[in-house]
Amino acid sequence: MDKYTIPSHLDDPELIGFWTIDEFLAMVIPFVWGILTQHILIGIAFAFAGWWGLKKAKAGRAGSWLIHLAYWHLPGGFPSLRATPPSYLRLMVG
């Protein structure tokens, strides 16, 4: 008998059903939009495309690399992404 056990699934992402949270939101948001605008089939198609596209974009990597990609390639004023501080503030930043 082993006195100590080491968990093997410590870093697994949180799941809702069979999907990670970001995949779930990529499916639910277009589906709800389709219901609200009375275009259910278009909503289902966009939900499937969103889930499939996000799954292919992640492709075995952590989901955080998409956030890093968005940080560097989207404009600075994009919502919820902090901008790099200007060069004259580099002493204050550390």
PDB file of C-alpha atoms in Angstrom:
ATOM      1  CA  MET A   1       0.000   0.000   0.000  1.00  0.00           C
ATOM      2  CA  ASP A   2       1.164   3.471  -0.857  1.00  0.00           C
ATOM      3  CA  LYS A   3       1.172   5.822   2.098  1.00  0.00           C
ATOM      4  CA  TYR A   4       1.064   8.915  -0.148  1.00  0.00           C
ATOM      5  CA  THR A   5      -1.083   9.535  -3.187  1.00  0.00           C
ATOM      6  CA  ILE A   6      -0.408  12.180  -5.798  1.00  0.00           C
ATOM      7  CA  PRO A   7      -3.458  13.525  -7.632  1.00  0.00           C
ATOM      8  CA  SER A   8      -3.081  13.225 -11.384  1.00  0.00           C
ATOM      9  CA  HIS A   9      -5.718  15.780 -12.446  1.00  0.00           C
ATOM     10  CA  LEU A  10      -4.675  18.886 -10.552  1.00  0.00           C
ATOM     11  CA  ASP A  11      -4.487  21.260 -13.511  1.00  0.00           C
ATOM     12  CA  ASP A  12      -7.607  20.162 -15.373  1.00  0.00           C
ATOM     13  CA  PRO A  13      -9.788  23.104 -16.437  1.00  0.00           C
ATOM     14  CA  GLU A  14     -13.185  23.635 -14.869  1.00  0.00           C
ATOM     15  CA  LEU A  15     -15.928  21.992 -16.924  1.00  0.00           C
ATOM     16  CA  ILE A  16     -19.605  22.678 -17.551  1.00  0.00           C
ATOM     17  CA  GLY A  17     -20.925  19.382 -18.834  1.00  0.00           C
ATOM     18  CA  PHE A  18     -18.366  18.205 -21.393  1.00  0.00           C
ATOM     19  CA  TRP A  19     -17.028  21.662 -22.257  1.00  0.00           C
ATOM     20  CA  THR A  20     -14.620  24.147 -20.734  1.00  0.00           C
ATOM     21  CA  ILE A  21     -16.096  27.496 -19.730  1.00  0.00           C
ATOM     22  CA  ASP A  22     -14.842  29.329 -22.825  1.00  0.00           C
ATOM     23  CA  GLU A  23     -16.177  26.628 -25.185  1.00  0.00           C
ATOM     24  CA  PHE A  24     -19.501  26.673 -23.355  1.00  0.00           C
ATOM     25  CA  LEU A  25     -19.795  30.461 -23.716  1.00  0.00           C
ATOM     26  CA  ALA A  26     -18.815  30.241 -27.394  1.00  0.00           C
ATOM     27  CA  MET A  27     -21.833  27.956 -27.847  1.00  0.00           C
ATOM     28  CA  VAL A  28     -24.373  29.606 -25.559  1.00  0.00           C
ATOM     29  CA  ILE A  29     -23.971  33.261 -26.574  1.00  0.00           C
ATOM     30  CA  PRO A  30     -24.737  32.745 -30.315  1.00  0.00           C
ATOM     31  CA  PHE A  31     -27.535  30.317 -29.440  1.00  0.00           C
ATOM     32  CA  VAL A  32     -29.195  32.817 -27.077  1.00  0.00           C
ATOM     33  CA  TRP A  33     -28.745  35.539 -29.713  1.00  0.00           C
ATOM     34  CA  GLY A  34     -30.494  33.255 -32.209  1.00  0.00           C
ATOM     35  CA  ILE A  35     -33.399  32.699 -29.849  1.00  0.00           C
ATOM     36  CA  LEU A  36     -33.774  36.402 -29.017  1.00  0.00           C
ATOM     37  CA  THR A  37     -33.707  37.473 -32.666  1.00  0.00           C
ATOM     38  CA  GLN A  38     -35.929  34.548 -33.766  1.00  0.00           C
ATOM     39  CA  HIS A  39     -33.174  33.096 -35.966  1.00  0.00           C
ATOM     40  CA  ILE A  40     -32.694  29.845 -34.091  1.00  0.00           C
ATOM     41  CA  LEU A  41     -31.073  27.877 -36.933  1.00  0.00           C
ATOM     42  CA  ILE A  42     -28.555  30.663 -37.589  1.00  0.00           C
ATOM     43  CA  GLY A  43     -27.839  30.802 -33.837  1.00  0.00           C
ATOM     44  CA  ILE A  44     -27.267  27.055 -33.745  1.00  0.00           C
ATOM     45  CA  ALA A  45     -24.951  27.269 -36.762  1.00  0.00           C
ATOM     46  CA  PHE A  46     -22.943  30.119 -35.191  1.00  0.00           C
ATOM     47  CA  ALA A  47     -22.855  28.261 -31.861  1.00  0.00           C
ATOM     48  CA  PHE A  48     -21.431  25.160 -33.534  1.00  0.00           C
ATOM     49  CA  ALA A  49     -18.951  27.239 -35.547  1.00  0.00           C
ATOM     50  CA  GLY A  50     -17.861  29.113 -32.399  1.00  0.00           C
ATOM     51  CA  TRP A  51     -17.325  25.906 -30.442  1.00  0.00           C
ATOM     52  CA  TRP A  52     -15.504  24.191 -33.301  1.00  0.00           C
ATOM     53  CA  GLY A  53     -13.335  27.236 -34.057  1.00  0.00           C
ATOM     54  CA  LEU A  54     -12.352  27.733 -30.425  1.00  0.00           C
ATOM     55  CA  LYS A  55     -11.588  24.044 -30.025  1.00  0.00           C
ATOM     56  CA  LYS A  56      -9.335  24.127 -33.111  1.00  0.00           C
ATOM     57  CA  ALA A  57      -7.685  27.381 -31.982  1.00  0.00           C
ATOM     58  CA  LYS A  58      -6.801  25.894 -28.605  1.00  0.00           C
ATOM     59  CA  ALA A  59      -5.747  22.490 -30.068  1.00  0.00           C
ATOM     60  CA  GLY A  60      -4.029  21.032 -27.016  1.00  0.00           C
ATOM     61  CA  ARG A  61      -2.755  24.352 -25.655  1.00  0.00           C
ATOM     62  CA  ALA A  62      -3.956  26.257 -22.641  1.00  0.00           C
ATOM     63  CA  GLY A  63      -6.698  28.792 -23.276  1.00  0.00           C
ATOM     64  CA  SER A  64      -4.509  31.558 -21.903  1.00  0.00           C
ATOM     65  CA  TRP A  65      -2.490  31.767 -25.129  1.00  0.00           C
ATOM     66  CA  LEU A  66      -5.582  33.256 -26.841  1.00  0.00           C
ATOM     67  CA  ILE A  67      -5.631  36.030 -24.220  1.00  0.00           C
ATOM     68  CA  HIS A  68      -1.932  36.695 -24.836  1.00  0.00           C
ATOM     69  CA  LEU A  69      -2.526  36.739 -28.599  1.00  0.00           C
ATOM     70  CA  ALA A  70      -5.403  39.208 -28.168  1.00  0.00           C
ATOM     71  CA  TYR A  71      -3.296  41.401 -25.878  1.00  0.00           C
ATOM     72  CA  TRP A  72      -0.558  41.839 -28.475  1.00  0.00           C
ATOM     73  CA  HIS A  73      -2.636  42.022 -31.661  1.00  0.00           C
ATOM     74  CA  LEU A  74      -5.848  43.875 -30.743  1.00  0.00           C
ATOM     75  CA  PRO A  75      -5.868  47.673 -30.452  1.00  0.00           C
ATOM     76  CA  GLY A  76      -4.972  49.233 -27.096  1.00  0.00           C
ATOM     77  CA  GLY A  77      -8.439  50.576 -26.373  1.00  0.00           C
ATOM     78  CA  PHE A  78     -10.080  47.161 -26.711  1.00  0.00           C
ATOM     79  CA  PRO A  79     -12.346  46.439 -23.711  1.00  0.00           C
ATOM     80  CA  SER A  80     -10.877  44.499 -20.775  1.00  0.00           C
ATOM     81  CA  LEU A  81      -7.319  44.453 -22.148  1.00  0.00           C
ATOM     82  CA  ARG A  82      -4.919  46.694 -20.287  1.00  0.00           C
ATOM     83  CA  ALA A  83      -2.647  48.841 -22.390  1.00  0.00           C
ATOM     84  CA  THR A  84       1.110  48.818 -22.041  1.00  0.00           C
ATOM     85  CA  PRO A  85       2.216  51.798 -19.943  1.00  0.00           C
ATOM     86  CA  PRO A  86       3.921  54.588 -21.904  1.00  0.00           C
ATOM     87  CA  SER A  87       7.714  54.684 -21.896  1.00  0.00           C
ATOM     88  CA  TYR A  88       7.928  57.805 -19.710  1.00  0.00           C
ATOM     89  CA  LEU A  89       6.285  55.827 -16.870  1.00  0.00           C
ATOM     90  CA  ARG A  90       8.732  52.919 -16.939  1.00  0.00           C
ATOM     91  CA  LEU A  91      10.431  54.063 -13.706  1.00  0.00           C
ATOM     92  CA  MET A  92       7.088  54.080 -11.897  1.00  0.00           C
ATOM     93  CA  VAL A  93       6.179  50.602 -13.122  1.00  0.00           C
ATOM     94  CA  GLY A  94       9.341  49.030 -11.766  1.00  0.00           C
TER      95      GLY A  94
END
